[in-house]
């Protein structure tokens, strides 16, 4: 990350380096003597949570600004969906049957990245959660197209690492789920949701809620795999119960293929945020 100084004061990098070369004494070894911004134990204290939240919001924002990324195409989807060549390793037959969505995500990401490159490389940049499964497919398709893609990873209790197709300079790691989800949506010009589990459902419903309530502009919101989504969610029952309005069912579209999704995105006319909530 570039550090373009606008001040005549001595910079923090220099002082941090200088502070590591002071004489070794009981005073300089004491935690109190450490520079506050270079003291990891201090930054991890509970009282510093507001600062950590701000840093986690700011760091990816600055990196993306420096890469001049203006808009992104978001890919949500299950980490457990294997690529078709490895579907025999799937934990269930259903996961094996869903493996073709790995290829759809891969092809769709390749198509969006080709669109990105043709437009100058700043719009329609693919962003995923940076993990395996559908996320890997998205980053892989972008890599195969010769473009960049973003990975928004998060620290989990079990050992895990970003998939190898994320552009290294655009691979981020988060502690806070809430800040991570903000970065998914802050530049989103389209949201594509593939079959998945709790994490995918969480991301999908939070994104839909922001659009439903007018907190976010309307963008193409595409659910890959109508049979899957209608099996696990009774959308019509929500509308019949009145907990959502019939108009809310128009906030998303079902698609089956990368081509269908790309066509909707290509022909989308910008829509402003809602100024009211139907049914209230």
PDB file of C-alpha atoms in Angstrom:
ATOM      1  CA  UNK A   1       0.000   0.000   0.000  1.00  0.00           C
ATOM      2  CA  UNK A   2       1.366   3.397  -0.953  1.00  0.00           C
ATOM      3  CA  UNK A   3       2.062   5.953   1.771  1.00  0.00           C
ATOM      4  CA  UNK A   4       1.841   9.375   0.138  1.00  0.00           C
ATOM      5  CA  UNK A   5       2.964  11.759   2.846  1.00  0.00           C
ATOM      6  CA  UNK A   6       1.404  15.191   3.042  1.00  0.00           C
ATOM      7  CA  UNK A   7       3.128  16.224   6.262  1.00  0.00           C
ATOM      8  CA  UNK A   8       6.548  17.611   7.126  1.00  0.00           C
ATOM      9  CA  UNK A   9       6.517  15.683  10.410  1.00  0.00           C
ATOM     10  CA  UNK A  10       8.690  12.625  10.911  1.00  0.00           C
ATOM     11  CA  UNK A  11       6.780   9.579   9.652  1.00  0.00           C
ATOM     12  CA  UNK A  12       5.533   6.670  11.724  1.00  0.00           C
ATOM     13  CA  UNK A  13       7.532   4.043   9.796  1.00  0.00           C
ATOM     14  CA  UNK A  14      10.794   5.742  10.687  1.00  0.00           C
ATOM     15  CA  UNK A  15       9.947   6.074  14.366  1.00  0.00           C
ATOM     16  CA  UNK A  16       8.788   2.469  14.571  1.00  0.00           C
ATOM     17  CA  UNK A  17      12.110   1.331  13.116  1.00  0.00           C
ATOM     18  CA  UNK A  18      14.104   3.650  15.373  1.00  0.00           C
ATOM     19  CA  UNK A  19      12.283   2.387  18.453  1.00  0.00           C
ATOM     20  CA  UNK A  20      13.571  -1.150  17.806  1.00  0.00           C
ATOM     21  CA  UNK A  21      17.204  -0.010  18.057  1.00  0.00           C
ATOM     22  CA  UNK A  22      17.183   1.691  21.446  1.00  0.00           C
ATOM     23  CA  UNK A  23      19.396   0.415  24.295  1.00  0.00           C
ATOM     24  CA  UNK A  24      18.099  -2.713  26.012  1.00  0.00           C
ATOM     25  CA  UNK A  25      17.051  -1.642  29.517  1.00  0.00           C
ATOM     26  CA  UNK A  26      14.236  -2.593  31.911  1.00  0.00           C
ATOM     27  CA  UNK A  27      12.465   0.563  30.818  1.00  0.00           C
ATOM     28  CA  UNK A  28      12.643  -0.114  27.064  1.00  0.00           C
ATOM     29  CA  UNK A  29      11.575  -3.741  27.593  1.00  0.00           C
ATOM     30  CA  UNK A  30       8.427  -2.713  29.464  1.00  0.00           C
ATOM     31  CA  UNK A  31       5.145  -2.976  27.493  1.00  0.00           C
ATOM     32  CA  UNK A  32       4.296   0.598  28.490  1.00  0.00           C
ATOM     33  CA  UNK A  33       7.248   1.881  26.446  1.00  0.00           C
ATOM     34  CA  UNK A  34       6.040   0.428  23.150  1.00  0.00           C
ATOM     35  CA  UNK A  35       4.646   2.781  20.566  1.00  0.00           C
ATOM     36  CA  UNK A  36       0.881   2.442  20.829  1.00  0.00           C
ATOM     37  CA  UNK A  37       0.326   1.819  17.095  1.00  0.00           C
ATOM     38  CA  UNK A  38       3.095  -0.828  17.052  1.00  0.00           C
ATOM     39  CA  UNK A  39       1.893  -2.638  20.191  1.00  0.00           C
ATOM     40  CA  UNK A  40      -0.143  -5.670  19.085  1.00  0.00           C
ATOM     41  CA  UNK A  41      -1.087  -6.616  22.639  1.00  0.00           C
ATOM     42  CA  UNK A  42      -2.477  -3.128  23.173  1.00  0.00           C
ATOM     43  CA  UNK A  43      -4.403  -3.160  19.873  1.00  0.00           C
ATOM     44  CA  UNK A  44      -6.040  -6.470  20.830  1.00  0.00           C
ATOM     45  CA  UNK A  45      -7.434  -5.177  24.110  1.00  0.00           C
ATOM     46  CA  UNK A  46     -11.219  -5.187  24.430  1.00  0.00           C
ATOM     47  CA  UNK A  47     -11.311  -1.407  24.771  1.00  0.00           C
ATOM     48  CA  UNK A  48      -9.705  -1.056  21.333  1.00  0.00           C
ATOM     49  CA  UNK A  49     -12.545  -2.806  19.483  1.00  0.00           C
ATOM     50  CA  UNK A  50     -13.805   0.468  17.920  1.00  0.00           C
ATOM     51  CA  UNK A  51     -10.316   1.116  16.549  1.00  0.00           C
ATOM     52  CA  UNK A  52     -10.046  -2.416  15.138  1.00  0.00           C
ATOM     53  CA  UNK A  53     -13.441  -2.053  13.465  1.00  0.00           C
ATOM     54  CA  UNK A  54     -12.308   1.170  11.857  1.00  0.00           C
ATOM     55  CA  UNK A  55      -9.018  -0.331  10.693  1.00  0.00           C
ATOM     56  CA  UNK A  56     -10.776  -3.349   9.202  1.00  0.00           C
ATOM     57  CA  UNK A  57     -13.130  -1.091   7.296  1.00  0.00           C
ATOM     58  CA  UNK A  58     -10.372   1.250   6.155  1.00  0.00           C
ATOM     59  CA  UNK A  59      -7.593  -1.101   5.017  1.00  0.00           C
ATOM     60  CA  UNK A  60      -9.505  -2.957   2.251  1.00  0.00           C
ATOM     61  CA  UNK A  61     -11.197   0.303   1.234  1.00  0.00           C
ATOM     62  CA  UNK A  62      -7.820   1.957   0.681  1.00  0.00           C
ATOM     63  CA  UNK A  63      -6.413  -1.025  -1.214  1.00  0.00           C
ATOM     64  CA  UNK A  64      -9.423  -1.181  -3.546  1.00  0.00           C
ATOM     65  CA  UNK A  65      -9.272   2.570  -4.116  1.00  0.00           C
ATOM     66  CA  UNK A  66      -5.582   2.309  -4.992  1.00  0.00           C
ATOM     67  CA  UNK A  67      -6.413  -0.398  -7.546  1.00  0.00           C
ATOM     68  CA  UNK A  68      -9.146   1.914  -8.909  1.00  0.00           C
ATOM     69  CA  UNK A  69     -11.842  -0.720  -8.494  1.00  0.00           C
ATOM     70  CA  UNK A  70     -15.185   0.984  -9.040  1.00  0.00           C
ATOM     71  CA  UNK A  71     -17.713  -1.857  -9.099  1.00  0.00           C
ATOM     72  CA  UNK A  72     -17.818  -5.547  -8.263  1.00  0.00           C
ATOM     73  CA  UNK A  73     -19.833  -8.634  -9.114  1.00  0.00           C
ATOM     74  CA  UNK A  74     -20.450 -10.567  -5.906  1.00  0.00           C
ATOM     75  CA  UNK A  75     -20.444 -14.375  -5.881  1.00  0.00           C
ATOM     76  CA  UNK A  76     -21.874 -16.072  -2.790  1.00  0.00           C
ATOM     77  CA  UNK A  77     -22.055 -19.861  -2.571  1.00  0.00           C
ATOM     78  CA  UNK A  78     -21.248 -23.036  -0.708  1.00  0.00           C
ATOM     79  CA  UNK A  79     -17.707 -23.941   0.327  1.00  0.00           C
ATOM     80  CA  UNK A  80     -18.589 -27.662   0.188  1.00  0.00           C
ATOM     81  CA  UNK A  81     -19.591 -27.849  -3.472  1.00  0.00           C
ATOM     82  CA  UNK A  82     -16.790 -29.668  -5.330  1.00  0.00           C
ATOM     83  CA  UNK A  83     -15.688 -29.238  -8.899  1.00  0.00           C
ATOM     84  CA  UNK A  84     -17.230 -31.911 -11.161  1.00  0.00           C
ATOM     85  CA  UNK A  85     -13.927 -33.758 -11.549  1.00  0.00           C
ATOM     86  CA  UNK A  86     -13.881 -34.300  -7.775  1.00  0.00           C
ATOM     87  CA  UNK A  87     -17.568 -34.878  -7.131  1.00  0.00           C
ATOM     88  CA  UNK A  88     -16.857 -38.442  -5.972  1.00  0.00           C
ATOM     89  CA  UNK A  89     -15.295 -36.878  -2.856  1.00  0.00           C
ATOM     90  CA  UNK A  90     -18.499 -35.037  -1.929  1.00  0.00           C
ATOM     91  CA  UNK A  91     -19.944 -35.808   1.491  1.00  0.00           C
ATOM     92  CA  UNK A  92     -23.454 -36.348   0.112  1.00  0.00           C
ATOM     93  CA  UNK A  93     -25.036 -37.245  -3.196  1.00  0.00           C
ATOM     94  CA  UNK A  94     -26.767 -33.871  -3.231  1.00  0.00           C
ATOM     95  CA  UNK A  95     -23.427 -32.061  -3.054  1.00  0.00           C
ATOM     96  CA  UNK A  96     -22.158 -34.241  -5.893  1.00  0.00           C
ATOM     97  CA  UNK A  97     -25.257 -33.350  -7.924  1.00  0.00           C
ATOM     98  CA  UNK A  98     -24.669 -29.648  -7.254  1.00  0.00           C
ATOM     99  CA  UNK A  99     -21.110 -29.820  -8.550  1.00  0.00           C
ATOM    100  CA  UNK A 100     -22.140 -28.501 -11.962  1.00  0.00           C
ATOM    101  CA  UNK A 101     -22.694 -25.121 -10.293  1.00  0.00           C
ATOM    102  CA  UNK A 102     -18.940 -25.006  -9.689  1.00  0.00           C
ATOM    103  CA  UNK A 103     -18.506 -24.947 -13.448  1.00  0.00           C
ATOM    104  CA  UNK A 104     -21.312 -22.398 -13.884  1.00  0.00           C
ATOM    105  CA  UNK A 105     -19.672 -20.101 -11.316  1.00  0.00           C
ATOM    106  CA  UNK A 106     -16.326 -20.584 -13.024  1.00  0.00           C
ATOM    107  CA  UNK A 107     -17.723 -19.783 -16.477  1.00  0.00           C
ATOM    108  CA  UNK A 108     -19.747 -16.848 -15.177  1.00  0.00           C
ATOM    109  CA  UNK A 109     -16.697 -15.347 -13.435  1.00  0.00           C
ATOM    110  CA  UNK A 110     -14.677 -15.765 -16.603  1.00  0.00           C
ATOM    111  CA  UNK A 111     -17.372 -13.952 -18.600  1.00  0.00           C
ATOM    112  CA  UNK A 112     -17.600 -11.107 -16.082  1.00  0.00           C
ATOM    113  CA  UNK A 113     -13.814 -10.760 -16.018  1.00  0.00           C
ATOM    114  CA  UNK A 114     -13.655 -10.575 -19.797  1.00  0.00           C
ATOM    115  CA  UNK A 115     -16.279  -7.825 -19.558  1.00  0.00           C
ATOM    116  CA  UNK A 116     -14.162  -6.140 -16.886  1.00  0.00           C
ATOM    117  CA  UNK A 117     -10.999  -6.250 -19.013  1.00  0.00           C
ATOM    118  CA  UNK A 118     -12.814  -4.957 -22.091  1.00  0.00           C
ATOM    119  CA  UNK A 119     -14.094  -2.009 -20.057  1.00  0.00           C
ATOM    120  CA  UNK A 120     -10.694  -1.010 -18.710  1.00  0.00           C
ATOM    121  CA  UNK A 121     -10.349  -3.293 -15.698  1.00  0.00           C
ATOM    122  CA  UNK A 122     -12.119  -1.174 -13.072  1.00  0.00           C
ATOM    123  CA  UNK A 123     -15.740  -2.380 -13.222  1.00  0.00           C
ATOM    124  CA  UNK A 124     -17.416  -5.780 -12.793  1.00  0.00           C
ATOM    125  CA  UNK A 125     -14.497  -7.152 -10.768  1.00  0.00           C
ATOM    126  CA  UNK A 126     -15.390 -10.550  -9.304  1.00  0.00           C
ATOM    127  CA  UNK A 127     -15.392 -10.766  -5.505  1.00  0.00           C
ATOM    128  CA  UNK A 128     -15.869 -13.943  -3.456  1.00  0.00           C
ATOM    129  CA  UNK A 129     -15.345 -15.072   0.109  1.00  0.00           C
ATOM    130  CA  UNK A 130     -11.942 -16.365  -0.938  1.00  0.00           C
ATOM    131  CA  UNK A 131     -12.506 -19.928   0.219  1.00  0.00           C
ATOM    132  CA  UNK A 132     -13.126 -23.294  -1.501  1.00  0.00           C
ATOM    133  CA  UNK A 133     -16.133 -24.534  -3.461  1.00  0.00           C
ATOM    134  CA  UNK A 134     -18.127 -21.918  -5.352  1.00  0.00           C
ATOM    135  CA  UNK A 135     -15.790 -19.216  -4.064  1.00  0.00           C
ATOM    136  CA  UNK A 136     -12.789 -20.975  -5.576  1.00  0.00           C
ATOM    137  CA  UNK A 137     -14.686 -21.388  -8.839  1.00  0.00           C
ATOM    138  CA  UNK A 138     -15.325 -17.640  -9.018  1.00  0.00           C
ATOM    139  CA  UNK A 139     -11.715 -16.660  -8.436  1.00  0.00           C
ATOM    140  CA  UNK A 140     -10.565 -19.434 -10.753  1.00  0.00           C
ATOM    141  CA  UNK A 141     -12.708 -18.233 -13.638  1.00  0.00           C
ATOM    142  CA  UNK A 142     -11.384 -14.697 -13.230  1.00  0.00           C
ATOM    143  CA  UNK A 143      -7.804 -15.985 -13.142  1.00  0.00           C
ATOM    144  CA  UNK A 144      -8.333 -18.045 -16.285  1.00  0.00           C
ATOM    145  CA  UNK A 145      -9.649 -14.961 -18.077  1.00  0.00           C
ATOM    146  CA  UNK A 146      -6.394 -13.187 -17.267  1.00  0.00           C
ATOM    147  CA  UNK A 147      -7.976 -10.683 -14.900  1.00  0.00           C
ATOM    148  CA  UNK A 148      -8.031  -9.831 -11.227  1.00  0.00           C
ATOM    149  CA  UNK A 149     -10.456 -10.929  -8.514  1.00  0.00           C
ATOM    150  CA  UNK A 150     -11.010 -10.175  -4.859  1.00  0.00           C
ATOM    151  CA  UNK A 151     -11.135 -12.607  -1.926  1.00  0.00           C
ATOM    152  CA  UNK A 152     -12.648 -11.577   1.406  1.00  0.00           C
ATOM    153  CA  UNK A 153     -11.539 -14.274   3.820  1.00  0.00           C
ATOM    154  CA  UNK A 154     -12.342 -14.488   7.511  1.00  0.00           C
ATOM    155  CA  UNK A 155     -10.479 -16.114  10.381  1.00  0.00           C
ATOM    156  CA  UNK A 156     -12.188 -19.371  11.405  1.00  0.00           C
ATOM    157  CA  UNK A 157     -11.386 -21.712  14.316  1.00  0.00           C
ATOM    158  CA  UNK A 158     -10.236 -24.457  11.975  1.00  0.00           C
ATOM    159  CA  UNK A 159      -7.164 -24.112   9.802  1.00  0.00           C
ATOM    160  CA  UNK A 160      -7.951 -22.617   6.415  1.00  0.00           C
ATOM    161  CA  UNK A 161      -6.311 -20.490   3.764  1.00  0.00           C
ATOM    162  CA  UNK A 162      -7.439 -18.492   0.721  1.00  0.00           C
ATOM    163  CA  UNK A 163      -7.869 -20.410  -2.501  1.00  0.00           C
ATOM    164  CA  UNK A 164      -4.901 -20.077  -4.820  1.00  0.00           C
ATOM    165  CA  UNK A 165      -6.766 -18.136  -7.533  1.00  0.00           C
ATOM    166  CA  UNK A 166      -7.401 -14.919  -5.591  1.00  0.00           C
ATOM    167  CA  UNK A 167      -5.275 -12.012  -6.787  1.00  0.00           C
ATOM    168  CA  UNK A 168      -2.679 -11.747  -3.978  1.00  0.00           C
ATOM    169  CA  UNK A 169      -2.846  -7.942  -3.737  1.00  0.00           C
ATOM    170  CA  UNK A 170      -6.642  -8.198  -3.393  1.00  0.00           C
ATOM    171  CA  UNK A 171      -6.753 -10.992  -0.810  1.00  0.00           C
ATOM    172  CA  UNK A 172      -8.025  -9.719   2.546  1.00  0.00           C
ATOM    173  CA  UNK A 173      -8.541 -11.327   5.930  1.00  0.00           C
ATOM    174  CA  UNK A 174     -11.212 -10.248   8.402  1.00  0.00           C
ATOM    175  CA  UNK A 175     -11.979 -10.671  12.080  1.00  0.00           C
ATOM    176  CA  UNK A 176     -15.417  -9.034  11.982  1.00  0.00           C
ATOM    177  CA  UNK A 177     -18.161 -10.667   9.908  1.00  0.00           C
ATOM    178  CA  UNK A 178     -20.128  -7.411   9.807  1.00  0.00           C
ATOM    179  CA  UNK A 179     -17.314  -5.375   8.272  1.00  0.00           C
ATOM    180  CA  UNK A 180     -16.580  -8.149   5.785  1.00  0.00           C
ATOM    181  CA  UNK A 181     -20.198  -8.123   4.617  1.00  0.00           C
ATOM    182  CA  UNK A 182     -20.053  -4.357   4.180  1.00  0.00           C
ATOM    183  CA  UNK A 183     -17.106  -4.754   1.815  1.00  0.00           C
ATOM    184  CA  UNK A 184     -19.012  -7.353  -0.199  1.00  0.00           C
ATOM    185  CA  UNK A 185     -21.763  -4.864  -0.925  1.00  0.00           C
ATOM    186  CA  UNK A 186     -20.210  -1.383  -0.921  1.00  0.00           C
ATOM    187  CA  UNK A 187     -19.220  -1.583  -4.606  1.00  0.00           C
ATOM    188  CA  UNK A 188     -21.625  -4.301  -5.770  1.00  0.00           C
ATOM    189  CA  UNK A 189     -23.196  -3.824  -9.202  1.00  0.00           C
ATOM    190  CA  UNK A 190     -24.623  -7.385  -9.166  1.00  0.00           C
ATOM    191  CA  UNK A 191     -25.135 -10.118  -6.575  1.00  0.00           C
ATOM    192  CA  UNK A 192     -25.116 -13.779  -7.606  1.00  0.00           C
ATOM    193  CA  UNK A 193     -25.991 -16.493  -5.116  1.00  0.00           C
ATOM    194  CA  UNK A 194     -25.233 -20.152  -5.711  1.00  0.00           C
ATOM    195  CA  UNK A 195     -26.460 -23.060  -3.569  1.00  0.00           C
ATOM    196  CA  UNK A 196     -24.910 -23.043  -0.116  1.00  0.00           C
ATOM    197  CA  UNK A 197     -25.420 -23.361   3.614  1.00  0.00           C
ATOM    198  CA  UNK A 198     -25.777 -21.092   6.639  1.00  0.00           C
ATOM    199  CA  UNK A 199     -23.123 -18.631   5.489  1.00  0.00           C
ATOM    200  CA  UNK A 200     -24.602 -18.291   2.009  1.00  0.00           C
ATOM    201  CA  UNK A 201     -28.121 -17.879   3.431  1.00  0.00           C
ATOM    202  CA  UNK A 202     -26.898 -15.236   5.866  1.00  0.00           C
ATOM    203  CA  UNK A 203     -25.220 -13.256   3.100  1.00  0.00           C
ATOM    204  CA  UNK A 204     -28.199 -13.634   0.781  1.00  0.00           C
ATOM    205  CA  UNK A 205     -30.850 -12.522   3.268  1.00  0.00           C
ATOM    206  CA  UNK A 206     -28.837  -9.616   4.606  1.00  0.00           C
ATOM    207  CA  UNK A 207     -28.269  -8.362   1.057  1.00  0.00           C
ATOM    208  CA  UNK A 208     -31.957  -8.785   0.188  1.00  0.00           C
ATOM    209  CA  UNK A 209     -32.957  -6.955   3.371  1.00  0.00           C
ATOM    210  CA  UNK A 210     -30.793  -3.958   2.489  1.00  0.00           C
ATOM    211  CA  UNK A 211     -32.428  -3.742  -0.945  1.00  0.00           C
ATOM    212  CA  UNK A 212     -35.932  -4.456   0.384  1.00  0.00           C
ATOM    213  CA  UNK A 213     -35.712  -1.649   2.938  1.00  0.00           C
ATOM    214  CA  UNK A 214     -34.206   0.871   0.531  1.00  0.00           C
ATOM    215  CA  UNK A 215     -30.864   0.954   2.296  1.00  0.00           C
ATOM    216  CA  UNK A 216     -29.149  -0.150  -0.914  1.00  0.00           C
ATOM    217  CA  UNK A 217     -29.725   0.510  -4.584  1.00  0.00           C
ATOM    218  CA  UNK A 218     -31.403  -2.213  -6.597  1.00  0.00           C
ATOM    219  CA  UNK A 219     -28.918  -4.330  -8.521  1.00  0.00           C
ATOM    220  CA  UNK A 220     -29.313  -7.592 -10.444  1.00  0.00           C
ATOM    221  CA  UNK A 221     -29.886 -10.192  -7.722  1.00  0.00           C
ATOM    222  CA  UNK A 222     -29.575 -13.656  -9.237  1.00  0.00           C
ATOM    223  CA  UNK A 223     -30.173 -17.023  -7.573  1.00  0.00           C
ATOM    224  CA  UNK A 224     -28.540 -19.898  -9.438  1.00  0.00           C
ATOM    225  CA  UNK A 225     -30.577 -23.098  -9.239  1.00  0.00           C
ATOM    226  CA  UNK A 226     -34.308 -22.511  -8.901  1.00  0.00           C
ATOM    227  CA  UNK A 227     -35.041 -26.086  -7.803  1.00  0.00           C
ATOM    228  CA  UNK A 228     -32.568 -25.808  -4.919  1.00  0.00           C
ATOM    229  CA  UNK A 229     -33.845 -22.448  -3.691  1.00  0.00           C
ATOM    230  CA  UNK A 230     -37.517 -23.364  -3.952  1.00  0.00           C
ATOM    231  CA  UNK A 231     -36.876 -26.601  -2.079  1.00  0.00           C
ATOM    232  CA  UNK A 232     -35.164 -25.003   0.919  1.00  0.00           C
ATOM    233  CA  UNK A 233     -37.185 -21.752   1.062  1.00  0.00           C
ATOM    234  CA  UNK A 234     -40.932 -21.414   0.623  1.00  0.00           C
ATOM    235  CA  UNK A 235     -40.890 -17.940  -0.855  1.00  0.00           C
ATOM    236  CA  UNK A 236     -44.596 -17.894  -1.644  1.00  0.00           C
ATOM    237  CA  UNK A 237     -45.432 -18.831   1.958  1.00  0.00           C
ATOM    238  CA  UNK A 238     -43.621 -15.715   3.168  1.00  0.00           C
ATOM    239  CA  UNK A 239     -45.682 -13.565   0.820  1.00  0.00           C
ATOM    240  CA  UNK A 240     -48.935 -15.389   1.682  1.00  0.00           C
ATOM    241  CA  UNK A 241     -48.251 -14.879   5.380  1.00  0.00           C
ATOM    242  CA  UNK A 242     -47.725 -11.172   4.811  1.00  0.00           C
ATOM    243  CA  UNK A 243     -44.259 -11.199   6.384  1.00  0.00           C
ATOM    244  CA  UNK A 244     -42.981  -9.959   3.036  1.00  0.00           C
ATOM    245  CA  UNK A 245     -44.955  -8.343   0.238  1.00  0.00           C
ATOM    246  CA  UNK A 246     -45.596  -9.945  -3.173  1.00  0.00           C
ATOM    247  CA  UNK A 247     -43.461  -7.153  -4.654  1.00  0.00           C
ATOM    248  CA  UNK A 248     -40.476  -8.414  -2.642  1.00  0.00           C
ATOM    249  CA  UNK A 249     -40.443 -11.556  -4.768  1.00  0.00           C
ATOM    250  CA  UNK A 250     -39.466  -9.334  -7.702  1.00  0.00           C
ATOM    251  CA  UNK A 251     -36.221  -8.290  -6.023  1.00  0.00           C
ATOM    252  CA  UNK A 252     -34.460 -11.410  -7.334  1.00  0.00           C
ATOM    253  CA  UNK A 253     -34.446 -13.669 -10.367  1.00  0.00           C
ATOM    254  CA  UNK A 254     -33.728 -17.356 -10.774  1.00  0.00           C
ATOM    255  CA  UNK A 255     -31.134 -18.384 -13.348  1.00  0.00           C
ATOM    256  CA  UNK A 256     -29.557 -21.686 -14.297  1.00  0.00           C
ATOM    257  CA  UNK A 257     -26.610 -20.772 -16.481  1.00  0.00           C
ATOM    258  CA  UNK A 258     -23.784 -18.268 -16.703  1.00  0.00           C
ATOM    259  CA  UNK A 259     -25.206 -16.989 -19.992  1.00  0.00           C
ATOM    260  CA  UNK A 260     -28.600 -16.221 -18.448  1.00  0.00           C
ATOM    261  CA  UNK A 261     -26.969 -14.321 -15.613  1.00  0.00           C
ATOM    262  CA  UNK A 262     -24.684 -12.361 -17.928  1.00  0.00           C
ATOM    263  CA  UNK A 263     -27.610 -11.369 -20.157  1.00  0.00           C
ATOM    264  CA  UNK A 264     -29.558  -9.930 -17.223  1.00  0.00           C
ATOM    265  CA  UNK A 265     -26.533  -7.971 -16.020  1.00  0.00           C
ATOM    266  CA  UNK A 266     -25.734  -6.689 -19.509  1.00  0.00           C
ATOM    267  CA  UNK A 267     -29.294  -5.421 -20.009  1.00  0.00           C
ATOM    268  CA  UNK A 268     -29.884  -4.094 -16.506  1.00  0.00           C
ATOM    269  CA  UNK A 269     -31.095  -0.525 -16.216  1.00  0.00           C
ATOM    270  CA  UNK A 270     -29.924   1.222 -13.038  1.00  0.00           C
ATOM    271  CA  UNK A 271     -32.631   1.411 -10.406  1.00  0.00           C
ATOM    272  CA  UNK A 272     -32.648   3.750  -7.387  1.00  0.00           C
ATOM    273  CA  UNK A 273     -33.239   2.523  -3.851  1.00  0.00           C
ATOM    274  CA  UNK A 274     -36.823   2.002  -2.785  1.00  0.00           C
ATOM    275  CA  UNK A 275     -38.407   5.029  -1.137  1.00  0.00           C
ATOM    276  CA  UNK A 276     -41.000   2.944   0.684  1.00  0.00           C
ATOM    277  CA  UNK A 277     -41.580  -0.662   1.742  1.00  0.00           C
ATOM    278  CA  UNK A 278     -44.584  -2.281   0.004  1.00  0.00           C
ATOM    279  CA  UNK A 279     -47.118  -3.789   2.379  1.00  0.00           C
ATOM    280  CA  UNK A 280     -46.324  -1.567   5.361  1.00  0.00           C
TER     281      UNK A 280
END
